[in-house]
XYZ file of C-alpha atoms in Angstrom:
685
model
C 57.191 26.097 -12.169
C 55.491 23.640 -14.622
C 51.872 22.897 -13.964
C 52.689 19.258 -13.216
C 55.037 20.281 -10.441
C 52.601 22.026 -8.134
C 53.528 21.843 -4.476
C 51.715 19.378 -2.241
C 48.579 20.877 -0.883
C 48.046 23.195 -3.894
C 44.372 23.750 -4.501
C 43.075 21.650 -7.377
C 40.783 23.377 -9.880
C 37.113 22.867 -9.314
C 34.794 21.357 -11.847
C 34.808 23.406 -15.066
C 37.778 25.568 -13.979
C 41.259 25.706 -15.552
C 44.294 26.909 -13.583
C 45.777 30.252 -14.583
C 49.111 28.814 -15.741
C 47.333 26.218 -17.915
C 45.173 28.938 -19.485
C 48.307 30.932 -20.310
C 49.955 27.924 -21.956
C 46.827 27.100 -23.988
C 46.604 30.736 -25.113
C 50.216 30.752 -26.227
C 49.716 27.536 -28.224
C 46.582 28.896 -29.869
C 48.317 32.148 -30.942
C 51.229 30.147 -32.365
C 48.924 27.942 -34.460
C 47.015 30.944 -35.854
C 50.257 32.747 -36.776
C 51.620 29.622 -38.482
C 48.438 29.105 -40.494
C 48.446 32.762 -41.609
C 52.050 32.618 -42.751
C 51.420 29.363 -44.617
C 48.542 31.037 -46.447
C 50.828 33.956 -47.374
C 53.380 31.516 -48.786
C 50.773 29.807 -50.946
C 49.460 33.141 -52.277
C 52.969 34.407 -53.019
C 53.870 31.188 -54.864
C 50.734 31.415 -56.998
C 51.462 35.031 -57.973
C 55.173 34.492 -58.681
C 55.799 31.291 -60.638
C 59.387 30.046 -60.452
C 61.679 30.560 -63.413
C 62.784 27.546 -65.395
C 66.397 27.863 -64.411
C 67.826 29.600 -61.311
C 71.303 31.070 -61.377
C 73.988 28.927 -59.756
C 74.832 31.715 -57.278
C 71.190 31.834 -56.107
C 71.097 28.058 -55.581
C 74.311 28.225 -53.565
C 72.922 31.075 -51.441
C 69.755 29.077 -50.774
C 71.797 26.058 -49.712
C 73.808 28.180 -47.269
C 70.609 29.642 -45.798
C 69.129 26.160 -45.316
C 72.295 24.940 -43.599
C 72.199 27.923 -41.241
C 68.726 27.084 -39.957
C 68.705 25.475 -36.494
C 67.640 21.815 -36.173
C 63.897 21.307 -36.272
C 63.284 24.617 -38.224
C 62.223 24.239 -41.833
C 62.481 27.210 -44.207
C 60.671 27.264 -47.547
C 63.074 28.287 -50.282
C 63.133 28.125 -54.049
C 59.854 29.898 -54.761
C 60.549 32.843 -52.420
C 63.355 35.344 -52.607
C 66.105 34.578 -50.121
C 65.638 37.947 -48.403
C 61.823 37.615 -48.145
C 60.446 39.037 -44.853
C 58.028 36.098 -44.721
C 60.906 33.595 -44.848
C 62.709 35.278 -41.951
C 59.730 34.775 -39.590
C 58.252 31.491 -40.818
C 58.663 28.449 -38.518
C 56.572 25.372 -39.245
C 55.462 23.357 -36.159
C 56.289 19.637 -36.137
C 53.559 17.030 -35.793
C 51.963 16.869 -32.319
C 53.551 13.913 -30.405
C 51.726 11.373 -28.193
C 50.806 13.326 -25.035
C 51.158 10.329 -22.700
C 54.572 9.476 -24.157
C 55.792 13.042 -23.547
C 54.415 12.949 -19.985
C 56.064 9.594 -19.263
C 59.416 10.827 -20.558
C 59.302 13.847 -18.246
C 58.191 11.705 -15.282
C 60.958 9.174 -15.890
C 63.597 11.940 -16.040
C 62.382 13.448 -12.767
C 62.169 10.055 -11.057
C 65.635 9.061 -12.307
C 67.058 12.253 -10.808
C 65.382 11.349 -7.517
C 66.952 7.892 -7.558
C 70.393 9.387 -8.144
C 69.883 11.763 -5.208
C 68.696 8.898 -2.968
C 71.732 6.766 -3.797
C 73.969 9.750 -3.061
C 72.387 10.040 0.389
C 70.488 13.282 -0.325
C 67.162 12.090 1.070
C 65.348 15.445 1.147
C 66.226 16.201 -2.460
C 65.261 12.664 -3.468
C 61.860 13.038 -1.831
C 61.313 16.340 -3.654
C 61.952 14.718 -7.052
C 59.864 11.653 -6.210
C 56.961 13.891 -5.220
C 57.280 15.918 -8.422
C 57.281 12.750 -10.533
C 54.056 11.554 -8.921
C 52.480 15.023 -9.154
C 53.188 15.134 -12.876
C 51.021 12.055 -13.349
C 48.274 12.930 -10.891
C 47.855 16.517 -12.110
C 48.301 15.848 -15.827
C 44.597 15.321 -16.491
C 45.166 11.808 -17.850
C 43.281 8.942 -16.174
C 45.985 6.678 -14.725
C 43.875 3.552 -15.163
C 42.911 4.311 -18.774
C 46.401 3.705 -20.173
C 48.368 0.554 -19.323
C 51.727 2.303 -19.843
C 50.877 5.146 -17.483
C 49.403 2.829 -14.825
C 52.493 0.598 -14.934
C 54.802 3.621 -14.537
C 52.743 5.040 -11.651
C 52.712 1.680 -9.831
C 56.458 1.243 -10.356
C 57.249 4.687 -8.935
C 54.977 4.329 -5.895
C 56.270 0.848 -5.036
C 59.908 1.863 -5.541
C 59.569 4.965 -3.374
C 57.810 2.894 -0.715
C 60.751 0.485 -0.692
C 63.241 3.332 -0.381
C 61.302 4.799 2.537
C 61.205 1.434 4.288
C 64.991 1.137 3.989
C 65.489 4.676 5.260
C 63.295 4.041 8.283
C 65.157 0.874 9.192
C 68.519 2.561 8.834
C 67.544 5.614 10.850
C 65.697 3.966 13.716
C 67.667 3.576 16.933
C 65.801 0.398 17.914
C 66.618 -2.331 15.438
C 64.751 -5.042 17.356
C 62.151 -5.446 16.086
C 62.445 -3.668 12.729
C 59.923 -0.859 12.379
C 57.678 -0.197 9.401
C 56.777 3.189 7.901
C 53.331 4.466 8.878
C 50.915 4.705 5.906
C 49.595 8.079 7.080
C 52.946 9.684 6.163
C 52.624 8.537 2.582
C 48.977 9.499 2.151
C 48.955 12.856 3.945
C 51.726 14.415 1.851
C 50.078 13.798 -1.521
C 47.243 15.494 -3.386
C 44.905 13.732 -5.765
C 42.427 14.751 -8.463
C 38.695 14.485 -7.822
C 36.659 11.950 -9.770
C 33.122 13.435 -10.052
C 31.688 9.930 -10.558
C 32.671 8.966 -7.017
C 30.399 11.530 -5.402
C 27.156 9.787 -6.331
C 28.556 6.402 -5.274
C 29.763 7.766 -1.929
C 26.461 9.510 -1.171
C 24.471 6.364 -1.965
C 26.744 4.325 0.301
C 26.430 6.866 3.115
C 22.654 6.348 3.212
C 23.044 2.557 3.158
C 25.505 2.043 6.048
C 25.286 2.836 9.754
C 27.856 5.092 11.378
C 28.355 6.689 14.774
C 30.750 9.396 13.525
C 29.632 12.234 11.220
C 30.807 11.379 7.686
C 31.067 14.438 5.416
C 31.438 14.078 1.655
C 33.174 16.937 -0.146
C 35.876 17.369 -2.783
C 38.695 16.885 -0.269
C 37.265 13.578 0.941
C 36.533 12.534 -2.656
C 40.142 13.188 -3.662
C 41.318 10.607 -1.115
C 38.573 8.218 -2.170
C 40.027 8.551 -5.656
C 43.504 7.685 -4.357
C 42.139 4.545 -2.714
C 41.092 3.408 -6.212
C 44.682 3.554 -7.514
C 46.914 0.468 -7.248
C 48.959 1.871 -4.349
C 45.947 3.255 -2.507
C 44.068 0.004 -2.957
C 47.026 -1.936 -1.542
C 47.070 0.271 1.583
C 43.335 -0.211 2.147
C 43.406 -3.951 1.508
C 46.359 -4.526 3.835
C 44.712 -2.562 6.630
C 41.318 -4.251 6.271
C 42.996 -7.653 6.233
C 44.985 -6.996 9.425
C 41.990 -5.341 11.108
C 40.451 -8.779 11.551
C 43.072 -9.621 14.209
C 42.144 -6.646 16.389
C 38.558 -5.616 15.572
C 36.934 -7.559 18.406
C 39.437 -6.269 20.974
C 39.134 -2.658 19.778
C 35.333 -2.822 19.757
C 35.288 -4.133 23.335
C 37.619 -1.414 24.632
C 35.712 1.340 22.802
C 32.466 0.160 24.419
C 34.113 0.130 27.835
C 35.551 3.635 27.354
C 32.400 5.081 25.755
C 33.787 6.295 22.412
C 32.379 5.811 18.860
C 33.145 2.502 17.191
C 33.983 4.263 13.919
C 37.160 5.655 15.500
C 38.687 2.314 14.529
C 39.311 3.881 11.106
C 41.755 6.284 12.722
C 44.073 3.314 13.297
C 43.362 2.077 9.771
C 44.549 5.407 8.354
C 47.405 5.948 10.812
C 49.115 2.573 10.726
C 47.091 0.060 8.725
C 46.925 -1.879 12.051
C 50.689 -2.446 12.099
C 51.904 -2.616 15.727
C 55.451 -1.754 14.614
C 54.502 1.283 12.513
C 56.860 4.239 12.928
C 56.164 7.728 11.563
C 58.702 10.320 10.470
C 57.886 12.221 13.663
C 58.789 9.109 15.750
C 55.191 8.268 16.628
C 54.893 4.515 17.161
C 52.435 1.689 17.128
C 48.952 1.008 15.838
C 47.676 4.295 17.288
C 50.835 6.333 16.553
C 51.587 7.692 20.018
C 54.444 10.071 20.623
C 56.557 9.020 23.606
C 55.446 11.924 25.826
C 51.709 11.479 25.146
C 52.037 7.736 25.605
C 53.533 8.193 29.063
C 50.613 10.461 30.013
C 48.298 7.531 29.344
C 50.387 4.850 31.040
C 52.387 3.534 28.069
C 55.894 2.732 29.311
C 58.919 3.142 27.074
C 62.138 1.610 28.404
C 65.169 -0.082 26.925
C 63.267 -3.371 27.186
C 59.692 -2.602 26.124
C 57.639 0.022 24.301
C 53.974 -0.222 25.273
C 53.021 1.950 22.298
C 53.573 -1.213 20.257
C 51.264 -3.293 22.473
C 47.934 -3.399 20.553
C 45.681 -3.722 23.600
C 47.444 -1.232 25.876
C 47.762 1.322 23.070
C 44.093 0.918 22.113
C 43.029 1.597 25.695
C 45.262 4.682 25.813
C 43.964 5.940 22.433
C 40.331 5.569 23.509
C 40.943 7.557 26.686
C 42.957 10.227 24.871
C 40.258 10.711 22.211
C 37.565 10.810 24.884
C 39.508 13.509 26.750
C 39.951 15.542 23.549
C 36.222 15.309 22.809
C 35.613 16.601 26.311
C 37.695 19.671 25.438
C 36.248 20.488 22.002
C 32.824 18.806 21.974
C 33.341 17.715 18.339
C 34.829 14.466 17.048
C 36.425 16.057 13.964
C 38.220 18.604 16.145
C 39.149 15.816 18.583
C 40.754 13.859 15.730
C 42.586 16.966 14.520
C 43.892 17.526 18.061
C 44.938 13.848 18.236
C 47.173 14.534 15.237
C 48.691 17.940 16.018
C 47.949 18.455 19.711
C 45.070 20.320 21.369
C 47.097 23.543 21.547
C 47.261 23.960 17.749
C 43.538 23.368 17.352
C 42.702 25.729 20.204
C 44.832 28.500 18.661
C 43.120 28.004 15.290
C 39.703 28.355 16.929
C 40.769 31.493 18.789
C 42.168 33.092 15.613
C 39.013 32.529 13.567
C 36.214 32.273 16.112
C 35.028 29.026 14.481
C 34.906 25.727 16.392
C 34.224 23.816 13.164
C 36.836 21.696 11.408
C 35.764 22.501 7.842
C 35.781 26.236 8.547
C 39.294 25.918 9.960
C 40.212 23.884 6.870
C 38.952 26.548 4.469
C 40.709 29.335 6.376
C 44.019 27.408 6.267
C 44.797 27.877 9.974
C 45.652 24.237 10.762
C 48.987 22.519 10.054
C 49.023 21.035 6.568
C 49.210 17.415 7.705
C 46.305 17.999 10.125
C 44.154 19.504 7.370
C 44.550 16.281 5.409
C 44.313 14.009 8.450
C 40.550 14.173 9.055
C 39.530 13.837 5.361
C 41.764 10.774 5.063
C 40.034 9.116 8.039
C 36.568 9.963 6.660
C 37.514 8.532 3.252
C 38.975 5.437 4.906
C 35.752 4.950 6.893
C 33.622 5.190 3.728
C 35.741 2.536 2.010
C 36.069 0.312 5.077
C 32.335 0.232 5.824
C 31.451 -1.141 2.397
C 34.643 -2.205 0.627
C 32.874 -4.227 -2.139
C 31.010 -1.032 -3.083
C 34.417 0.325 -4.171
C 35.563 -2.904 -5.797
C 37.678 -4.077 -2.846
C 37.207 -7.632 -1.587
C 39.341 -8.712 1.357
C 39.246 -11.743 3.639
C 39.989 -10.416 7.162
C 42.498 -12.327 9.266
C 41.181 -13.977 12.413
C 42.309 -13.025 15.894
C 44.600 -15.569 17.535
C 43.784 -16.566 21.120
C 46.802 -16.543 23.426
C 47.893 -17.731 26.847
C 49.372 -15.099 29.162
C 52.048 -15.972 31.708
C 53.965 -13.905 34.256
C 57.409 -15.372 34.736
C 58.345 -12.984 37.562
C 61.880 -12.466 36.262
C 63.746 -12.037 32.936
C 63.674 -14.910 30.464
C 65.171 -15.296 26.987
C 62.555 -15.674 24.249
C 64.766 -18.259 22.558
C 64.524 -20.456 25.634
C 60.749 -19.993 25.669
C 60.510 -20.884 21.974
C 62.639 -23.993 22.458
C 60.575 -25.017 25.483
C 57.163 -24.919 23.763
C 58.425 -25.800 20.247
C 57.469 -22.661 18.350
C 59.668 -20.440 16.229
C 61.120 -17.242 17.647
C 59.333 -15.026 15.099
C 55.951 -16.287 16.323
C 56.780 -15.216 19.868
C 57.981 -11.821 18.672
C 54.767 -11.294 16.709
C 52.682 -12.136 19.783
C 54.735 -9.703 21.900
C 55.385 -6.663 19.664
C 56.064 -4.386 22.643
C 59.310 -6.259 23.396
C 62.325 -4.442 21.987
C 64.788 -7.187 22.981
C 64.892 -10.981 22.963
C 64.867 -10.938 26.778
C 61.860 -9.926 28.891
C 62.319 -7.092 31.412
C 62.962 -7.588 35.135
C 59.370 -6.608 35.865
C 57.326 -9.081 37.934
C 54.145 -7.767 36.314
C 55.258 -8.228 32.701
C 52.808 -10.393 30.766
C 54.296 -12.718 28.159
C 51.910 -13.966 25.471
C 52.227 -17.555 24.251
C 50.293 -19.443 21.565
C 47.002 -20.729 22.898
C 47.256 -24.040 24.753
C 51.016 -23.899 25.439
C 51.065 -22.381 28.958
C 50.812 -25.714 30.808
C 53.616 -27.192 28.754
C 55.751 -24.134 29.411
C 55.197 -24.422 33.177
C 56.079 -28.116 33.190
C 59.287 -27.885 31.160
C 60.727 -24.587 32.410
C 60.702 -25.931 35.981
C 63.728 -28.086 35.064
C 65.901 -24.968 34.617
C 66.930 -22.804 37.603
C 65.203 -19.393 37.352
C 68.494 -17.525 37.605
C 69.565 -19.339 34.416
C 66.550 -18.371 32.276
C 68.547 -15.676 30.504
C 71.625 -17.766 29.738
C 70.583 -21.405 29.469
C 68.968 -22.956 26.417
C 67.130 -26.092 25.310
C 68.016 -28.230 22.315
C 65.938 -30.835 20.484
C 68.132 -33.769 19.451
C 68.254 -34.463 15.711
C 69.053 -37.858 14.213
C 72.818 -38.497 14.092
C 73.791 -35.712 16.512
C 76.409 -36.386 19.154
C 76.918 -34.802 22.547
C 80.269 -33.428 21.400
C 78.728 -31.736 18.328
C 75.945 -30.194 20.405
C 78.424 -28.962 23.014
C 80.573 -27.381 20.286
C 77.535 -25.559 18.854
C 76.701 -23.917 22.199
C 80.346 -23.359 23.295
C 80.099 -25.591 26.384
C 81.671 -28.911 27.357
C 79.988 -32.304 26.835
C 80.446 -32.970 30.568
C 78.469 -29.817 31.448
C 75.545 -30.937 29.273
C 75.713 -34.454 30.726
C 75.662 -33.093 34.304
C 72.728 -30.722 33.624
C 70.677 -33.567 32.128
C 71.922 -36.344 34.487
C 73.146 -38.415 31.533
C 75.135 -41.549 32.284
C 78.530 -41.923 30.674
C 78.218 -43.438 27.216
C 74.423 -43.069 27.121
C 73.002 -42.689 23.623
C 70.964 -39.670 22.498
C 67.388 -40.274 21.388
C 66.193 -38.122 18.436
C 63.291 -35.905 19.448
C 64.271 -35.612 23.114
C 65.307 -32.260 24.580
C 68.512 -31.381 26.359
C 69.115 -28.545 28.796
C 72.124 -26.546 27.586
C 73.972 -24.818 30.467
C 75.370 -21.856 28.541
C 78.462 -20.294 30.065
C 77.132 -16.731 30.340
C 74.196 -14.519 29.517
C 73.968 -13.595 25.862
C 73.126 -10.569 23.745
C 70.926 -8.220 25.701
C 71.682 -8.512 29.404
C 75.100 -7.163 30.263
C 75.726 -5.608 26.847
C 77.138 -2.103 27.070
C 74.728 0.700 26.153
C 75.661 4.372 25.831
C 72.691 6.378 27.068
C 72.323 10.125 26.460
C 70.586 11.849 29.383
C 67.405 13.653 28.319
C 65.370 16.428 29.867
C 63.495 15.178 32.920
C 65.768 12.182 33.513
C 66.961 11.379 37.023
C 69.419 8.795 38.225
C 66.509 6.789 39.664
C 64.399 6.917 36.477
C 67.356 5.862 34.308
C 68.192 3.005 36.685
C 64.607 1.764 36.584
C 64.476 2.009 32.801
C 67.436 -0.375 32.454
C 66.613 -2.604 35.461
C 69.775 -1.635 37.332
C 70.607 0.189 40.568
C 71.681 3.809 40.857
C 74.935 2.782 42.590
C 75.811 0.558 39.632
C 75.415 3.465 37.206
C 77.597 5.604 39.449
C 80.234 2.844 39.619
C 80.304 2.310 35.833
C 80.666 6.035 35.174
C 82.870 7.119 38.097
C 80.161 9.368 39.552
C 80.076 10.397 43.222
C 76.517 11.729 43.381
C 73.105 10.953 41.924
C 73.127 14.160 39.884
C 72.861 13.730 36.104
C 72.860 16.557 33.593
C 71.046 16.745 30.287
C 73.366 15.666 27.466
C 75.610 13.435 29.608
C 76.573 10.100 28.046
C 76.295 7.231 30.548
C 77.745 3.722 30.276
C 75.065 1.219 31.311
C 74.924 -2.568 31.376
C 71.185 -3.400 31.191
C 70.089 -6.003 33.688
C 72.846 -5.192 36.173
C 75.904 -7.060 34.966
C 79.098 -5.325 36.027
C 81.762 -4.860 33.343
C 84.855 -7.100 33.502
C 88.064 -5.568 34.778
C 90.441 -4.305 32.118
C 93.412 -6.110 33.694
C 93.657 -8.825 36.314
C 96.373 -8.863 38.966
C 98.395 -12.084 39.249
C 97.947 -12.064 42.997
C 94.167 -11.680 43.020
C 91.389 -12.829 40.802
C 88.187 -10.809 40.373
C 85.051 -12.370 41.726
C 82.485 -13.584 39.236
C 80.062 -10.941 38.018
C 76.512 -11.381 39.207
C 74.122 -12.983 36.772
C 72.182 -10.619 34.504
C 68.981 -12.172 35.731
C 69.983 -12.251 39.399
C 71.568 -9.040 40.613
C 71.122 -9.976 44.302
C 72.422 -13.185 45.937
C 69.827 -15.909 46.114
C 69.559 -17.840 49.413
C 70.231 -21.531 48.948
C 66.945 -22.466 50.563
C 64.806 -20.079 48.532
C 62.300 -21.712 46.211
C 62.069 -20.736 42.524
C 59.397 -18.163 41.713
C 55.915 -19.378 40.933
C 54.714 -18.799 37.374
C 51.379 -17.098 36.997
C 49.084 -17.780 34.055
C 46.346 -15.451 32.895
C 43.527 -15.448 35.414
C 45.589 -17.106 38.149
C 46.239 -15.463 41.525
C 49.314 -13.235 41.574
C 50.499 -13.565 45.175
C 53.634 -15.479 44.177
C 54.541 -13.694 40.970
C 57.658 -12.069 42.347
C 61.189 -13.352 41.982
C 62.541 -14.391 45.418
C 60.136 -15.298 48.187
C 61.051 -13.009 51.112
C 61.149 -14.201 54.694
C 61.175 -12.523 58.122
C 59.082 -9.881 59.836
C 56.905 -7.409 57.940
C 57.507 -3.681 58.413
C 56.170 -0.511 56.767
C 58.611 2.074 55.471
C 57.722 5.595 54.307
C 59.952 6.593 51.417
C 62.019 9.733 51.978
C 63.262 12.114 49.256
C 66.368 10.755 47.517
C 65.741 7.116 48.471
C 65.681 4.387 45.822
C 64.474 0.796 45.813
C 68.071 -0.335 46.002
C 68.928 1.840 49.016
C 65.765 0.748 50.879
C 66.400 -2.916 50.086
C 69.991 -2.652 51.314
C 68.890 -1.023 54.561
C 66.491 -3.865 55.354
C 68.658 -6.740 54.139
C 66.411 -7.666 51.199
C 66.529 -7.008 47.440
C 64.764 -4.914 44.794
C 62.878 -7.856 43.342
C 61.377 -8.759 46.709
C 60.241 -5.153 47.198
C 58.509 -5.181 43.829
C 56.818 -8.484 44.633
C 55.476 -7.173 47.943
C 54.286 -3.802 46.550
C 52.185 -4.287 43.430
C 51.929 -0.554 42.637
C 55.624 -0.571 41.637
C 54.718 -2.584 38.537
C 52.989 0.450 36.997
C 55.089 3.405 38.184
C 58.365 4.451 39.750
C 59.027 4.903 43.458
C 58.001 8.285 44.884
C 58.763 10.146 48.100
C 55.941 9.520 50.582
C 55.108 6.004 49.347
C 54.412 3.344 52.005
C 56.472 0.247 51.269
C 55.622 -3.130 52.757
C 58.948 -4.834 53.519
C 59.540 -8.380 54.673
C 62.921 -8.003 56.253
C 65.464 -10.821 56.147
C 67.080 -9.546 59.380
């Protein structure tokens, strides 16, 4: 294996040391040069002692010509003054001039990288990654300073940026949730690479360490310095700058939560290294969000993951969960470095490493190579990131942090389409998505406790305008701002409804003109996109009929009906047909004698009494007593949940609906129904 193609994680030579394979190559080159010089000297001496005759025989000249033609390309034989059968001539090979070392390196790197691109385009992602890694290793382990040569720096930047783009495309293609699009987590890129150590950085880092305050131990050694060196390269600098810029949005919130949970403030650099403060970051191991939670660990700390939302992508909820998780890990190991290592690979791996060696010290475990490779690199990366982040100008990085955006929080009490919200408060859809990164769909879940974030100062306007649309139509209806020259017919055609339907919904008189700038309510014919769209769900370990129903905001009986099941039993690996939100599928064929009844609305799976008032909207800080969907009526009873019962079965027994049960029992907003729970029920009977 060439020296430039060392595997990731190979130990780099220390200061003053040369790897064994490099020493062997240098020795071979030296012996070749000495042998060549000796033979050249022999040639000169022989020529001086045997002057050439004035005229050589024609046969000898022809023999010499044949011998020269027989030599392989690049091999020069000296003839004319030596006999053709000279033993010196048979062994003499003159070395060509030494080429430009950087040019040779670049040619090899470009060949390796080109092979990687061909493999990527052929769909061989693992092989492509191997060649990409080798191309970068050739540069980083060559001994040349990347920044000292413009050609080499340009090639390195091109390769890193190209590979980053390929990875981004691969993540988007392979992720099952395409809304919103995920982004690769920076920690994956950094942790799999090795970097040379710049001895000049050590003095700078040690001076900085004495000048800044820190509440985590910050160790400076060659491993940390190697990552500091990477953060000086164009790609490393871009990762640091992007993270420090985005950190401005969340720093105040993270600092507040860390104070409340009693953990060091410097743990913020864990998020900087993990995700660069990207709420939509996704790792190769399927960890998500700013704090890179796996689904199982996230659930342990209250982060829900359903078809509608993924709380791992909610910056505030995930920060709270991360602080508590790190605090718990510190309680186990009593050391923040070990706690961070356990955050990456799990406490079990760290505990086994301690038991094998008898050392409860991260750097001892590092030296003894008993931790997973990515975990070994994980802590040094965070330490290096903290050193840069605490005094970025000291390392030549100047970034203007973004400011946090204040928001209004509303609880709608029932599903609502984000497009309707955007049209109501006159903001673009992408702004709403950015403010609500935990939403996986363009429709909010049927969870009375779900908090929707709006741009600051827009909550009152939202309350005023949304009241004109019936709550059961919030998923299907839309609003439209009239543009100059638009007609009712053109608008109706755009939304696939009739002009008369728009006129009725807006109480427009016949022949009335449209005023540019005014808004129309658009009574869309049916719910769009997310509610009612067929999903094929593969049953996983631990799933139950009730948990699956709750995940998709449907009832267990509906799942049974859609899949022809007679019991609530589901087996791991089963594929279930589900219509999120509760819409029943249309019949395949309709009899001429009977017509099927209309399917219930996606946002209203239970019939709504004509006299029931629309749900009250709750803004942040407002009382929550009316945040549910339908306001129940009748006498209040207490019901103790029995094994096998579901919200739907209880609601049916008491003549009410699931939404009313959720509204009357606030604990159902944070967890599923359990046997033994006491439900407060306001019966309609």
